[in-house]
Amino acid sequence: MNHSKGNNPNGPNKNAKQQQLDAYRVNNFGTRMTTNQSVKISGDENSLKAGLRGPTLLEDFHLREKITHFDHERIPERVVHARGYAAHGEFVLHKCMKAYTTAKFLQGVGKTTPLFTRFSNVAGSKGSIDTARDVRGFAVKFYTEDGNYDLVGNNIPVFFIQDAIKFPDLIHATKPEPHNEIPQASTAHDTFWDFVANNQESAHMIMWLMSDRAIPTNFRKMEGFGVHTFRLINAEGKAHFVKFHWKPKLGVHSLVWDEAQKIGGKDADFQRRDLWNTIEAGSYPEYELGVQLIKEEDEFMFDFDILDATKLWPEEIVPVERIGTMTLNRNVDNVFAESEQVAYHPGNVVPGIDFSNDPLLQGRLFSYLDTQLLRLGGPNFAEIPINRPVCPFHNNQRDGFSRQRIDVGQVSYHKNSLADNTPSPTPVEEGGYEHYQERVEGHVIRAGSPSFDDHFSQGRLFWNSMAPYEKQHIIDAFSFEVGKVQSKSVRQQVVDMFCNVDSGLAANIATAVGVKRPECTPSSVTESSPALSMKDTVYVPETLKVAILIGDGFDSSVIGKMVKSLRNAGVTVDIVSNTIGTVRGSHGKTAMANQTFLTASPVLYDSVLAGGGTSSNPAEFDSNMKNYIEETWKHYKPIGFTKESAYFIKNTSVHEGPGVIVEKAGSDFESSYVNALAKQRFWERNIY
Ligand code: HDE
């Protein structure tokens, strides 16, 4: 592996988690094949038979062991978030949080904590496409010296429902419909929208789901949110309510819908490949951890209930303070052993961090432990290497399926005298976990709080905060999704519901999906929250991917200079031509094509550069070039043209203008192109 920047995770200073995992790594290279009992195997291609053409014998222990193991290779996929991808990394604290929490990994500037982060899609099965319109899971397991802390969040700061009891209903409605198991990894179907219209607390989340946030470019360019309100508690026992954020260093960027759908076919693994490749290349993804804090006594100061997971805390009202950086710097050795067997649980907290009474969070505290029992086959999953804390753990829990450790001694109960009453509890003053002593009182009641009843104000706030092109994308997404709904009644219900967010939005959807434009009472919410828009995010060229399209006879000096400038700007370059291998350029120079027009696709790049030249079949070459250029144009991405390929501008729908960079005498072609790349999309472009 070539890790060119950041900490080298394979260097001499391996962190505690890596050292622990190393003990479990097995390299089979160069070894002799054995059974699981370590008996050397003399033949692995034929089963044991009575005669060369005779029946197979039951005594073939090698055959039986091999087939039996194979038969049991699968474990149940996650009920939700089945499709995911993970990487190892570290968290470095920049701001000491001692004033707020006793959690040790949040104390002491420079404190470094190993972690394991899994990104996921929610709706699709394990083998579904990466680029579906969906919420992304963003789950981080910190291996702290106080034990494991899991921040199991999403890339959208709010949720569909307010109470965990509705989660099975939400997921049943979202997953493929049970009678025909269609559609895979998509919310564009009747039951999902029927659920939405009949559970209107989903309105705010749906606005996010229909926005560009639900089609992130990759995992490196999306935000993460803890969603729920948690508590930080300091040494004096004083609590602050807290919401957690992850802010990607490369900014928040998304695909366009047409592109996302096409990528799904061209490369179902687009986002996992991106994460794997960038880590292998040493361009480690980085995210800053942010916190929003509210004093315990200010709980009721807001026009929303801070326990309601369908509400966010606008950053303009409660600022996000950035306190540390997560760097993902090592790919897994084995996806099953690590990414599949990792067991996150929002209930995995450490002293100094506690829950709130958010009824969605409270239900999650039950669900994750419960689901792991089935998925990982019993109660000993904490012993699986990826789930082990880096500090020792001791208690009187014993036995169960696949127990790994060998607890010695005769005592497995508390209290005892035979083992000097150990393992013994740790007093709170010495680091024992203490639950926050919140005062609670009330009647036993199965009902929601009226303070959770406003379902539309924040959806409206989100809408008000969008740039015009973001609003258009939301209208387009609704038109697509609701347009796929067969039931006219459901389509009408959805349109009527979103009247409560914006009358123009509702009218546009109504027209697109062929239902009545409802009479809407205009929303009284006029505020906006600029932080909700992706418009003012970070724009840098690092890690973008360019396809340079060339054929024989291309101008080697122009392309040579461009490749150098792009690499200097941290951009990855693929040379795409008719065939893989040598392409002959001017001045006797050559370039090596690593992709062909067939193996690559314009949707897999952030930009294409038409670099000139041709092939023995110029008509075919031109048609390939046109296809790449047109598609890139349509997705608002920058396009570069060398002088000799500028004639394509006239032969395609491209117009010179924003994001179309043409080599011209006296202009600095390379830096103009790199600057355009950094901008990534030119929404002002009229593509029709
Ligand atoms: Fe989850 N969720 N969830 N969830 N969730 C699971 O746990 C559940 C919710 C989230 O990469 C499951 O191990 C309930 C909110 C992530 O392994 C399951 C409720 C948020 C992941 C489960 C919620 C999440 C899961 C499935 C409503 C954002 C993937 C397999 C009360 C804050 C973690 C598993 C990974 C996974 C239950 C709602 C995030 C079934 C009951 C809100 C990122 O236990």
XYZ file of C-alpha atoms and ligand atoms in Angstrom:
732
model
C 0.000 0.000 0.000
C 1.220 3.466 -0.767
C 0.222 5.896 1.919
C 1.708 9.168 0.842
C 0.319 11.483 3.465
C -1.040 11.545 6.985
C -0.182 8.941 9.605
C 0.985 5.696 8.194
C -1.206 3.131 9.952
C 1.254 0.390 9.069
C 4.189 2.333 10.435
C 5.932 1.650 13.732
C 3.320 3.513 15.809
C 0.372 1.201 15.350
C -2.535 2.190 17.517
C -3.971 -0.113 20.143
C -6.808 -1.379 17.936
C -4.523 -2.193 15.036
C -2.181 -4.072 17.353
C -5.126 -6.018 18.731
C -6.441 -6.894 15.263
C -2.966 -7.929 14.111
C -3.100 -10.827 16.545
C -6.061 -12.254 14.604
C -4.727 -11.782 11.082
C -3.886 -15.007 9.294
C -1.905 -15.063 6.094
C -2.442 -18.319 4.198
C 0.113 -17.477 1.551
C 2.760 -20.171 1.160
C 1.138 -22.544 3.648
C 0.091 -26.193 3.273
C -3.650 -26.898 3.119
C -5.159 -28.594 6.184
C -8.576 -29.397 7.598
C -9.809 -27.305 10.508
C -8.344 -30.021 12.723
C -4.990 -29.296 11.079
C -4.729 -32.597 9.245
C -2.730 -32.102 6.017
C -4.847 -32.594 2.909
C -3.470 -34.660 0.047
C -6.091 -33.866 -2.619
C -8.668 -31.112 -2.975
C -10.182 -31.754 -6.399
C -11.856 -35.124 -6.079
C -14.113 -36.493 -3.391
C -13.467 -39.896 -1.865
C -15.251 -42.544 -3.951
C -15.760 -46.290 -4.028
C -14.029 -46.813 -7.356
C -13.178 -44.196 -9.957
C -16.755 -44.082 -11.240
C -18.399 -45.126 -7.975
C -20.469 -43.316 -5.306
C -18.995 -40.861 -2.814
C -18.205 -42.140 0.664
C -19.619 -40.637 3.840
C -16.267 -41.078 5.533
C -14.768 -38.289 3.390
C -14.289 -35.922 6.329
C -12.523 -33.381 4.133
C -15.432 -33.152 1.693
C -17.988 -32.974 4.499
C -16.103 -30.304 6.417
C -15.499 -28.167 3.335
C -19.094 -28.334 2.080
C -20.586 -27.878 5.549
C -18.563 -24.751 6.137
C -19.550 -23.396 2.758
C -23.235 -24.117 3.446
C -23.007 -21.930 6.543
C -21.032 -19.030 5.094
C -23.903 -16.554 5.098
C -25.248 -14.691 8.080
C -28.454 -12.627 7.980
C -27.888 -9.233 6.424
C -28.787 -6.193 8.500
C -32.552 -5.541 8.460
C -31.709 -1.978 7.478
C -28.321 -0.571 6.395
C -27.458 -3.943 4.823
C -25.300 -2.394 2.126
C -22.323 -0.777 3.761
C -18.608 -0.239 3.602
C -16.136 0.540 6.331
C -12.620 1.727 7.093
C -10.318 2.152 10.061
C -9.120 5.498 11.275
C -8.301 7.789 14.136
C -9.858 10.695 15.944
C -7.643 13.532 17.157
C -9.112 16.017 19.616
C -8.411 19.715 18.969
C -10.480 21.235 21.746
C -10.501 19.868 25.271
C -14.098 19.233 26.370
C -13.293 18.705 30.043
C -15.640 21.527 31.020
C -18.517 19.502 29.556
C -17.692 15.815 29.858
C -15.630 13.270 31.723
C -15.284 11.153 28.552
C -11.537 10.647 28.324
C -11.370 10.639 24.528
C -12.777 14.185 24.619
C -10.154 15.496 27.025
C -6.665 16.777 26.291
C -5.778 18.476 23.029
C -4.077 15.987 20.727
C -5.706 12.967 22.349
C -5.874 10.240 19.680
C -8.463 7.456 19.610
C -8.650 4.574 17.112
C -11.996 4.077 15.410
C -13.874 2.094 12.791
C -16.431 3.816 10.545
C -19.105 2.137 8.453
C -21.110 4.002 5.831
C -24.272 2.450 4.499
C -27.456 2.740 2.480
C -30.661 2.102 4.416
C -33.211 0.561 2.102
C -31.410 -1.776 -0.287
C -30.186 -5.308 0.253
C -26.514 -6.107 0.683
C -25.950 -6.442 -3.062
C -27.870 -3.346 -4.142
C -26.386 -0.301 -5.867
C -24.419 2.368 -4.043
C -26.003 5.396 -5.680
C -29.685 4.859 -4.809
C -31.607 7.865 -3.502
C -31.438 7.054 0.193
C -30.276 8.157 3.608
C -26.683 7.125 4.295
C -25.689 5.584 7.607
C -22.597 7.104 9.223
C -21.608 4.884 12.146
C -18.397 5.405 14.121
C -17.032 3.071 16.786
C -14.448 4.825 18.954
C -12.163 2.378 20.795
C -11.577 4.598 23.825
C -9.658 3.830 27.001
C -13.003 3.949 28.848
C -14.512 1.310 26.542
C -16.256 1.486 23.177
C -18.297 4.546 22.276
C -20.539 4.234 19.200
C -21.917 7.281 17.405
C -24.433 5.609 15.097
C -25.682 8.432 12.895
C -26.898 9.285 9.426
C -26.003 11.847 6.745
C -29.338 13.608 7.331
C -29.868 15.362 10.691
C -33.501 14.388 11.244
C -35.582 11.224 10.978
C -38.887 10.033 9.491
C -40.635 9.246 12.744
C -40.686 10.437 16.344
C -41.275 7.215 18.227
C -39.390 3.924 17.828
C -42.624 1.941 17.864
C -43.266 3.096 14.283
C -39.897 1.908 12.936
C -41.061 -1.546 11.764
C -43.944 0.173 9.912
C -41.627 2.685 8.266
C -39.236 -0.040 7.129
C -41.996 -2.371 5.925
C -43.348 0.491 3.831
C -39.889 1.384 2.508
C -38.550 -2.041 1.571
C -39.593 -3.737 -1.699
C -43.332 -4.462 -1.612
C -43.933 -7.927 -0.154
C -46.172 -9.374 -2.869
C -43.636 -8.967 -5.702
C -40.422 -7.814 -3.975
C -40.165 -4.738 -6.199
C -38.549 -2.182 -6.244
C -35.068 -2.826 -4.885
C -33.332 0.028 -3.025
C -35.887 2.653 -3.936
C -38.570 4.649 -2.182
C -40.325 5.362 -5.502
C -43.307 3.112 -4.860
C -46.812 3.126 -3.417
C -46.299 1.777 0.095
C -43.521 4.216 0.950
C -45.518 7.271 -0.113
C -48.669 5.895 1.466
C -46.737 5.698 4.758
C -45.456 9.251 4.296
C -48.873 10.752 3.639
C -50.379 8.937 6.605
C -47.557 9.655 9.049
C -47.036 13.330 8.486
C -44.244 13.748 11.019
C -42.095 12.476 8.119
C -42.468 15.778 6.201
C -39.166 17.355 7.237
C -37.146 14.184 6.584
C -38.813 13.763 3.208
C -37.663 17.250 2.199
C -34.088 16.117 2.896
C -34.631 12.788 1.162
C -35.878 14.542 -1.982
C -32.909 16.931 -1.868
C -29.403 16.365 -3.201
C -28.346 15.153 0.267
C -29.809 11.748 -0.561
C -27.539 11.248 -3.583
C -24.105 12.121 -2.180
C -21.181 11.983 -4.612
C -19.352 9.666 -2.263
C -18.935 8.956 1.449
C -16.072 11.444 1.673
C -18.267 14.381 0.733
C -21.241 14.050 3.011
C -21.983 15.337 6.477
C -22.804 13.069 9.380
C -25.239 13.698 12.232
C -25.886 11.922 15.513
C -29.555 12.955 14.937
C -30.747 12.499 18.517
C -30.115 14.777 21.453
C -27.604 13.237 23.841
C -26.075 14.518 27.072
C -22.517 15.397 28.000
C -21.854 15.276 31.729
C -18.857 16.800 33.495
C -17.057 15.872 36.718
C -19.439 18.046 38.762
C -22.363 16.079 37.384
C -23.561 19.049 35.323
C -25.181 18.128 32.006
C -25.448 19.813 28.618
C -27.678 18.588 25.835
C -25.575 17.859 22.768
C -26.008 17.110 19.084
C -23.069 15.664 17.129
C -22.024 16.595 13.589
C -19.387 15.375 11.147
C -18.193 18.001 8.637
C -16.256 16.629 5.652
C -13.063 18.561 4.855
C -13.736 18.322 1.098
C -17.188 19.909 1.410
C -20.653 18.469 0.845
C -21.268 17.449 -2.767
C -23.847 15.388 -4.591
C -24.552 13.643 -7.845
C -27.362 14.619 -10.158
C -30.221 12.162 -10.334
C -29.768 11.080 -13.951
C -26.084 10.496 -13.241
C -26.801 8.555 -10.026
C -29.144 6.201 -11.877
C -26.664 5.588 -14.680
C -23.779 4.999 -12.268
C -25.954 2.366 -10.606
C -25.710 0.358 -13.824
C -22.144 1.222 -14.825
C -20.590 0.649 -11.401
C -22.825 -0.611 -8.608
C -19.817 -0.258 -6.267
C -19.124 3.383 -7.124
C -19.018 4.710 -3.556
C -17.247 1.790 -1.913
C -14.696 1.771 -4.739
C -14.145 5.491 -4.173
C -13.540 4.994 -0.446
C -11.237 2.023 -0.993
C -9.230 3.706 -3.771
C -8.726 7.027 -2.040
C -7.521 5.324 1.132
C -5.180 3.066 -0.858
C -3.822 6.175 -2.605
C -3.129 7.853 0.742
C -5.724 10.598 0.214
C -7.286 9.901 3.568
C -10.856 11.170 4.034
C -11.168 13.641 6.900
C -14.162 14.922 8.838
C -14.327 17.373 11.702
C -16.424 16.457 14.711
C -18.749 19.283 15.716
C -20.972 19.707 18.741
C -23.996 21.867 19.399
C -24.539 22.396 23.111
C -27.622 23.524 25.017
C -27.581 24.075 28.759
C -29.864 21.793 30.734
C -31.810 24.819 32.003
C -32.402 26.082 28.429
C -34.274 22.954 27.384
C -37.563 24.782 26.763
C -36.205 27.939 25.113
C -36.893 26.836 21.542
C -39.945 26.714 19.328
C -39.351 22.989 18.843
C -38.894 20.181 21.347
C -35.237 19.172 21.573
C -36.313 15.574 22.217
C -38.041 15.381 18.824
C -35.813 13.642 16.225
C -37.729 15.236 13.347
C -36.232 18.593 14.370
C -32.735 20.007 13.985
C -31.151 22.841 15.930
C -30.514 25.558 13.330
C -26.786 26.271 13.346
C -27.478 29.992 13.250
C -29.238 29.652 16.633
C -27.021 26.988 18.229
C -23.586 27.176 16.581
C -21.590 24.061 15.768
C -18.253 24.033 17.535
C -15.592 21.888 15.823
C -13.601 19.920 18.357
C -11.560 17.294 16.527
C -10.778 15.468 13.297
C -11.490 11.937 12.160
C -9.119 10.559 9.520
C -9.889 7.283 7.765
C -6.484 5.839 6.976
C -6.699 2.076 6.574
C -8.850 -0.257 4.553
C -10.045 -3.468 6.104
C -8.199 -6.743 5.595
C -11.419 -8.691 5.193
C -14.875 -7.237 4.597
C -16.794 -10.046 6.274
C -14.605 -10.214 9.388
C -14.680 -6.469 9.924
C -17.384 -4.506 8.063
C -19.999 -7.240 8.196
C -19.359 -8.440 11.750
C -19.057 -5.008 13.302
C -21.918 -4.448 15.724
C -22.784 -0.828 16.365
C -25.142 0.145 19.132
C -26.189 3.651 20.203
C -26.311 2.242 23.738
C -22.513 1.809 23.707
C -21.644 4.943 25.689
C -18.742 5.802 27.988
C -18.748 7.747 31.258
C -19.493 11.417 30.505
C -21.949 10.696 27.683
C -25.591 9.831 28.316
C -28.917 9.660 26.518
C -31.871 11.993 26.397
C -35.512 10.937 26.593
C -35.965 11.158 22.813
C -38.473 8.300 22.300
C -36.803 7.311 19.040
C -33.434 6.958 20.721
C -34.930 5.070 23.646
C -36.281 2.383 21.280
C -32.957 2.126 19.482
C -31.320 1.332 22.798
C -33.235 -1.931 22.746
C -33.063 -2.747 19.043
C -29.353 -2.922 18.294
C -28.405 -5.437 20.962
C -31.418 -7.511 20.043
C -30.652 -7.579 16.313
C -27.001 -8.584 16.883
C -28.110 -11.678 18.796
C -29.693 -12.968 15.622
C -27.284 -11.551 13.077
C -24.116 -12.608 14.860
C -25.479 -15.805 16.336
C -25.684 -15.380 20.094
C -24.521 -13.195 22.923
C -20.740 -13.396 22.449
C -20.411 -10.970 19.534
C -18.461 -8.503 21.677
C -15.604 -11.011 21.455
C -15.394 -10.798 17.656
C -12.101 -8.987 16.973
C -13.621 -5.888 15.360
C -16.002 -5.437 18.299
C -13.501 -5.945 21.120
C -12.707 -2.925 23.223
C -9.018 -2.064 23.499
C -9.232 -2.087 27.272
C -9.865 -5.398 29.070
C -13.409 -6.390 30.033
C -14.422 -8.528 32.988
C -17.767 -9.660 34.347
C -19.655 -12.791 35.315
C -21.299 -13.371 31.939
C -20.503 -16.891 30.771
C -20.933 -19.431 27.979
C -23.238 -19.113 24.945
C -22.619 -19.864 21.254
C -19.040 -19.398 20.056
C -17.541 -18.313 23.342
C -13.888 -17.467 22.648
C -12.399 -16.585 25.977
C -11.577 -19.122 28.622
C -12.630 -17.731 31.971
C -10.611 -19.480 34.622
C -11.557 -20.045 38.247
C -14.646 -21.365 39.992
C -16.465 -18.082 40.611
C -18.917 -16.592 38.119
C -21.272 -14.679 40.380
C -21.528 -11.518 42.381
C -21.312 -11.050 45.323
C -18.762 -13.615 46.393
C -16.085 -14.227 48.966
C -14.166 -16.963 47.108
C -12.721 -14.469 44.603
C -12.482 -11.613 47.045
C -15.765 -10.260 45.635
C -14.256 -9.640 42.181
C -14.837 -8.584 39.464
C -15.919 -5.632 41.543
C -17.880 -2.505 40.562
C -15.892 0.728 40.190
C -17.043 3.684 42.280
C -18.293 6.611 40.194
C -15.440 8.825 41.458
C -12.982 6.297 40.046
C -14.604 6.088 36.602
C -17.598 3.770 37.060
C -20.415 4.711 34.664
C -23.111 6.762 36.310
C -26.410 7.499 34.596
C -27.411 11.137 34.713
C -29.732 11.626 37.652
C -32.518 13.282 35.754
C -35.653 13.912 37.755
C -38.643 12.251 36.080
C -42.289 12.149 37.007
C -45.517 11.541 35.140
C -48.372 9.172 34.510
C -47.894 5.914 32.642
C -49.295 6.874 29.255
C -49.191 5.654 25.652
C -49.295 9.019 23.880
C -47.030 11.548 22.199
C -46.187 14.955 23.606
C -48.111 17.868 22.013
C -44.742 19.635 21.773
C -43.955 17.170 18.945
C -47.014 18.184 16.903
C -45.578 20.769 14.500
C -44.658 18.659 11.477
C -44.088 21.320 8.855
C -42.229 24.404 10.125
C -38.766 22.926 9.784
C -39.548 21.345 6.410
C -40.466 24.868 5.380
C -37.255 26.235 6.923
C -35.304 23.715 4.833
C -37.172 24.728 1.667
C -36.607 28.440 2.350
C -32.874 27.767 2.755
C -32.344 26.119 -0.621
C -30.694 27.794 -3.618
C -32.991 27.958 -6.686
C -31.267 24.974 -8.325
C -31.610 22.966 -5.102
C -35.333 23.737 -5.048
C -35.632 22.569 -8.643
C -33.883 19.297 -7.781
C -36.358 18.751 -4.929
C -39.308 19.329 -7.271
C -37.756 16.935 -9.806
C -37.164 14.282 -7.144
C -40.770 14.472 -5.907
C -41.991 14.338 -9.504
C -39.959 11.193 -10.125
C -40.758 9.402 -6.873
C -44.431 10.268 -6.576
C -44.795 9.862 -10.336
C -43.908 6.178 -9.870
C -46.810 5.707 -7.449
C -49.674 3.789 -9.072
C -52.400 4.893 -6.683
C -53.823 8.261 -7.677
C -55.242 8.675 -4.196
C -51.770 8.327 -2.643
C -50.324 10.805 -5.170
C -53.035 13.291 -4.227
C -52.484 12.745 -0.502
C -48.764 13.454 -0.884
C -49.390 16.639 -2.844
C -51.948 17.812 -0.276
C -49.472 17.093 2.514
C -46.625 19.134 0.998
C -48.945 22.095 0.568
C -48.095 22.611 4.217
C -44.476 23.170 3.249
C -44.862 25.264 0.112
C -47.751 25.914 -2.239
C -45.473 26.286 -5.272
C -43.777 22.981 -4.500
C -47.148 21.256 -4.139
C -48.449 22.813 -7.363
C -45.396 21.690 -9.308
C -45.655 18.121 -8.023
C -49.404 18.078 -8.705
C -48.845 19.011 -12.345
C -46.049 16.481 -12.785
C -47.968 13.558 -11.272
C -51.376 14.337 -12.738
C -53.429 15.221 -9.655
C -55.442 18.228 -8.506
C -53.542 21.361 -7.467
C -54.654 21.848 -3.892
C -55.680 25.125 -2.286
C -52.827 25.840 0.112
C -52.751 28.172 3.077
C -49.369 29.904 2.735
C -46.854 28.865 5.396
C -46.100 31.525 7.974
C -42.446 30.438 8.273
C -40.262 32.959 6.495
C -36.901 32.230 8.149
C -34.109 30.378 6.431
C -30.975 28.625 7.725
C -28.115 29.122 5.243
C -26.186 26.190 6.779
C -28.796 23.799 5.348
C -27.912 24.645 1.759
C -24.937 22.923 0.116
C -24.259 26.031 -1.967
C -21.600 27.593 0.255
C -19.656 24.421 0.919
C -15.926 23.818 0.353
C -14.845 23.654 -3.306
C -11.401 22.132 -3.920
C -9.965 20.009 -6.754
C -8.259 17.411 -4.520
C -9.246 13.790 -5.214
C -11.472 14.677 -8.176
C -11.243 12.316 -11.130
C -10.718 13.367 -14.734
C -10.893 11.329 -17.942
C -8.565 12.628 -20.638
C -9.870 11.395 -23.980
C -7.206 10.954 -26.625
C -6.482 9.107 -29.828
C -3.403 8.661 -31.979
C -1.923 11.995 -33.030
C -2.932 13.947 -29.880
C -0.813 16.963 -28.974
C 1.571 15.458 -26.437
C 2.927 18.715 -25.070
C -0.543 20.076 -24.195
C -1.623 16.799 -22.606
C 1.697 16.354 -20.814
C 1.419 19.786 -19.181
C -2.210 19.218 -18.270
C -1.572 15.838 -16.637
C 1.209 17.388 -14.571
C -0.962 20.307 -13.428
C -3.838 18.014 -12.550
C -1.642 15.676 -10.520
C -0.114 18.673 -8.729
C -3.643 19.713 -7.770
C -4.301 16.242 -6.308
C -6.548 15.191 -9.196
C -6.632 11.560 -10.397
C -6.271 11.151 -14.142
C -7.378 8.295 -16.362
C -6.285 8.235 -19.992
C -9.187 6.942 -22.050
C -8.767 5.836 -25.645
C -9.981 3.215 -28.100
C -7.890 0.433 -26.640
C -5.837 -0.065 -23.518
C -2.115 0.594 -24.005
C 0.072 2.904 -26.049
C -1.423 5.942 -27.771
C 0.936 7.722 -30.165
C 1.111 11.486 -29.784
C 2.934 14.300 -31.568
C 6.749 14.720 -31.409
C 7.244 10.941 -31.124
C 5.816 10.945 -27.582
C 3.326 8.353 -26.351
C 0.775 8.037 -23.554
C -0.598 4.907 -21.903
C -4.363 4.554 -21.961
C -5.547 2.758 -18.805
C -9.236 2.794 -19.777
C -11.175 2.509 -23.034
C -14.352 4.253 -24.154
C -16.014 0.928 -23.378
C -14.595 0.182 -19.906
C -14.953 3.746 -18.641
C -18.002 5.978 -18.694
C -18.410 9.755 -18.453
C -20.666 9.347 -15.422
C -17.773 7.869 -13.449
C -15.699 11.089 -13.711
C -15.926 14.598 -12.337
C -14.942 15.974 -15.718
C -13.717 14.971 -19.149
C -11.056 16.672 -21.177
C -11.242 16.253 -24.940
C -7.580 15.876 -25.740
C -7.506 15.404 -29.517
C -6.213 12.765 -31.922
C -8.244 10.085 -33.612
C -8.192 6.357 -34.427
C -8.212 4.133 -37.496
C -11.984 4.542 -37.431
C -12.442 8.320 -37.080
C -16.260 8.158 -37.215
C -16.368 5.745 -34.294
C -13.782 7.785 -32.386
C -15.805 10.980 -32.864
C -19.007 9.273 -31.790
C -17.343 8.086 -28.566
C -15.962 11.556 -27.907
C -19.373 13.126 -28.499
C -21.050 10.703 -26.110
C -18.561 11.487 -23.334
C -18.812 15.237 -23.912
C -22.630 15.355 -24.145
C -23.101 13.305 -21.008
C -20.675 15.439 -19.004
C -22.364 18.591 -20.282
C -25.777 17.300 -19.268
C -24.580 16.665 -15.713
C -23.334 20.233 -15.321
C -19.715 19.131 -14.983
C -16.694 21.035 -16.298
C -15.383 20.042 -19.740
C -11.971 20.885 -21.185
C -11.182 21.162 -24.904
C -7.715 21.362 -26.384
C -7.395 23.574 -29.463
C -7.553 20.614 -31.785
C -10.685 19.148 -30.220
C -12.570 22.450 -29.846
C -14.554 21.629 -32.993
C -16.636 19.266 -30.875
C -18.286 22.294 -29.313
C -20.040 22.957 -32.609
C -20.890 19.283 -33.154
C -22.496 18.703 -29.755
C -25.080 20.471 -27.569
C -22.238 22.178 -25.675
C -22.135 25.982 -25.673
C -19.089 27.912 -24.694
C -19.757 29.406 -21.287
C -19.536 28.451 -17.623
C -17.418 25.381 -17.042
C -16.419 24.936 -20.684
C -12.691 25.559 -20.802
C -11.083 25.857 -24.209
C -7.348 26.056 -24.856
C -6.669 29.434 -26.432
C -3.510 31.286 -27.322
C -2.391 33.407 -24.383
C -4.715 31.784 -21.844
C -3.537 29.599 -18.984
C -5.416 26.496 -20.020
C -4.213 24.339 -17.137
C -5.103 26.633 -14.260
C -8.430 27.664 -15.819
C -9.318 23.992 -16.089
C -8.226 23.156 -12.527
C -10.265 26.123 -11.201
C -13.327 24.960 -13.094
C -12.819 21.455 -11.750
C -12.825 22.747 -8.178
C -16.250 24.282 -8.773
C -17.543 20.832 -9.771
C -20.981 21.809 -11.141
C -22.156 24.728 -13.270
C -25.812 24.962 -12.388
C -26.178 28.156 -14.378
C -25.583 26.100 -17.535
C -28.689 25.706 -19.667
C -28.397 22.107 -20.757
C -31.376 22.085 -23.101
Fe -30.896 2.165 13.054
N -30.831 0.137 13.058
N -32.751 2.092 13.875
N -31.082 4.205 12.911
N -29.136 2.277 12.187
C -29.829 -0.608 12.573
O -28.857 -2.441 13.671
C -33.293 1.025 14.466
C -32.135 4.956 13.319
C -28.410 3.398 11.915
O -23.273 0.244 9.886
C -29.978 -2.063 12.902
O -26.984 -3.680 13.500
C -34.531 1.376 15.108
C -31.793 6.345 13.363
C -27.177 3.047 11.274
O -23.823 -1.474 11.107
C -31.263 -2.108 13.745
C -34.700 2.713 14.857
C -30.489 6.396 12.945
C -27.180 1.651 11.187
C -31.681 -0.662 13.755
C -33.578 3.158 14.099
C -30.072 5.057 12.660
C -28.402 1.198 11.777
C -29.924 -2.991 11.727
C -35.876 3.599 15.269
C -29.621 7.642 12.766
C -26.122 0.780 10.560
C -28.696 -3.831 11.893
C -35.977 3.770 16.641
C -29.363 8.334 13.989
C -24.977 0.522 11.473
C -28.065 -3.340 13.067
C -23.938 -0.302 10.772
C -28.763 -0.144 11.919
C -32.759 -0.252 14.424
C -33.455 4.479 13.626
C -28.764 4.759 12.181
C -32.340 -3.048 13.252
C -35.436 0.452 15.868
C -32.679 7.508 13.809
C -26.101 3.997 10.776
O -31.002 -2.535 15.049
